[in-house]
């Protein structure tokens, strides 16, 4: 059962990361009027813009990672507690 919870946590993490990335790209395009700078080597994108997008993207990824890890750990603890009570 622990493996299933961990796999479910992984799936949630991947889905939440993809959703957060798409949301961030849409917000970036709405605010700047330009597509999100996904390629850091593209010289037509300004360096400050690329750096800001990279930092914000990393922050969002870190938040998603922490929240999904905590959720998975919490679910495992609840399952263990429930199994101990039975």
GROMACS .gro file of C-alpha atoms in nm:
model
   86
    1UNK     CA    1   0.000   0.000   0.000
    2UNK     CA    2   0.289   0.237   0.073
    3UNK     CA    3   0.412   0.193  -0.282
    4UNK     CA    4   0.071   0.291  -0.418
    5UNK     CA    5   0.063   0.605  -0.204
    6UNK     CA    6   0.414   0.698  -0.315
    7UNK     CA    7   0.323   0.641  -0.681
    8UNK     CA    8   0.008   0.846  -0.634
    9UNK     CA    9   0.219   1.120  -0.473
   10UNK     CA   10   0.454   1.110  -0.770
   11UNK     CA   11   0.164   1.138  -1.014
   12UNK     CA   12   0.016   1.430  -0.818
   13UNK     CA   13   0.358   1.598  -0.810
   14UNK     CA   14   0.405   1.565  -1.185
   15UNK     CA   15   0.053   1.686  -1.257
   16UNK     CA   16   0.078   1.979  -1.019
   17UNK     CA   17   0.418   2.074  -1.163
   18UNK     CA   18   0.285   2.067  -1.519
   19UNK     CA   19  -0.021   2.270  -1.420
   20UNK     CA   20   0.191   2.524  -1.233
   21UNK     CA   21   0.426   2.555  -1.530
   22UNK     CA   22   0.142   2.614  -1.776
   23UNK     CA   23  -0.014   2.868  -1.539
   24UNK     CA   24   0.316   3.049  -1.497
   25UNK     CA   25   0.372   3.060  -1.874
   26UNK     CA   26   0.021   3.197  -1.931
   27UNK     CA   27   0.067   3.463  -1.662
   28UNK     CA   28   0.405   3.559  -1.806
   29UNK     CA   29   0.259   3.600  -2.155
   30UNK     CA   30  -0.037   3.798  -2.019
   31UNK     CA   31   0.184   4.037  -1.819
   32UNK     CA   32   0.468   4.084  -2.068
   33UNK     CA   33   0.293   4.026  -2.399
   34UNK     CA   34   0.572   3.784  -2.497
   35UNK     CA   35   0.593   3.408  -2.467
   36UNK     CA   36   0.778   3.271  -2.165
   37UNK     CA   37   1.154   3.247  -2.223
   38UNK     CA   38   1.198   2.869  -2.214
   39UNK     CA   39   1.534   2.869  -2.394
   40UNK     CA   40   1.803   3.054  -2.201
   41UNK     CA   41   2.030   3.059  -2.506
   42UNK     CA   42   1.783   3.253  -2.722
   43UNK     CA   43   1.950   3.592  -2.759
   44UNK     CA   44   1.628   3.766  -2.860
   45UNK     CA   45   1.501   3.728  -2.501
   46UNK     CA   46   1.642   3.979  -2.254
   47UNK     CA   47   1.876   3.838  -1.991
   48UNK     CA   48   1.688   3.996  -1.697
   49UNK     CA   49   1.362   3.850  -1.829
   50UNK     CA   50   1.513   3.504  -1.864
   51UNK     CA   51   1.661   3.523  -1.514
   52UNK     CA   52   1.337   3.643  -1.355
   53UNK     CA   53   1.141   3.367  -1.527
   54UNK     CA   54   1.398   3.107  -1.418
   55UNK     CA   55   1.389   3.222  -1.054
   56UNK     CA   56   1.009   3.237  -1.040
   57UNK     CA   57   0.982   2.900  -1.212
   58UNK     CA   58   1.225   2.745  -0.962
   59UNK     CA   59   1.033   2.893  -0.670
   60UNK     CA   60   0.703   2.756  -0.797
   61UNK     CA   61   0.865   2.417  -0.855
   62UNK     CA   62   1.006   2.413  -0.502
   63UNK     CA   63   0.668   2.499  -0.351
   64UNK     CA   64   0.495   2.225  -0.551
   65UNK     CA   65   0.765   1.977  -0.447
   66UNK     CA   66   0.737   2.061  -0.076
   67UNK     CA   67   0.358   2.049  -0.076
   68UNK     CA   68   0.339   1.715  -0.255
   69UNK     CA   69   0.610   1.563  -0.035
   70UNK     CA   70   0.428   1.677   0.277
   71UNK     CA   71   0.098   1.547   0.144
   72UNK     CA   72   0.247   1.208   0.067
   73UNK     CA   73   0.414   1.187   0.408
   74UNK     CA   74   0.090   1.287   0.578
   75UNK     CA   75  -0.104   1.022   0.385
   76UNK     CA   76   0.151   0.756   0.481
   77UNK     CA   77   0.131   0.859   0.847
   78UNK     CA   78  -0.250   0.842   0.841
   79UNK     CA   79  -0.236   0.498   0.682
   80UNK     CA   80   0.011   0.377   0.943
   81UNK     CA   81  -0.199   0.519   1.227
   82UNK     CA   82  -0.512   0.355   1.084
   83UNK     CA   83  -0.331   0.023   1.044
   84UNK     CA   84  -0.204   0.039   1.404
   85UNK     CA   85  -0.557   0.101   1.534
   86UNK     CA   86  -0.698  -0.204   1.355
   0.00000   0.00000   0.00000
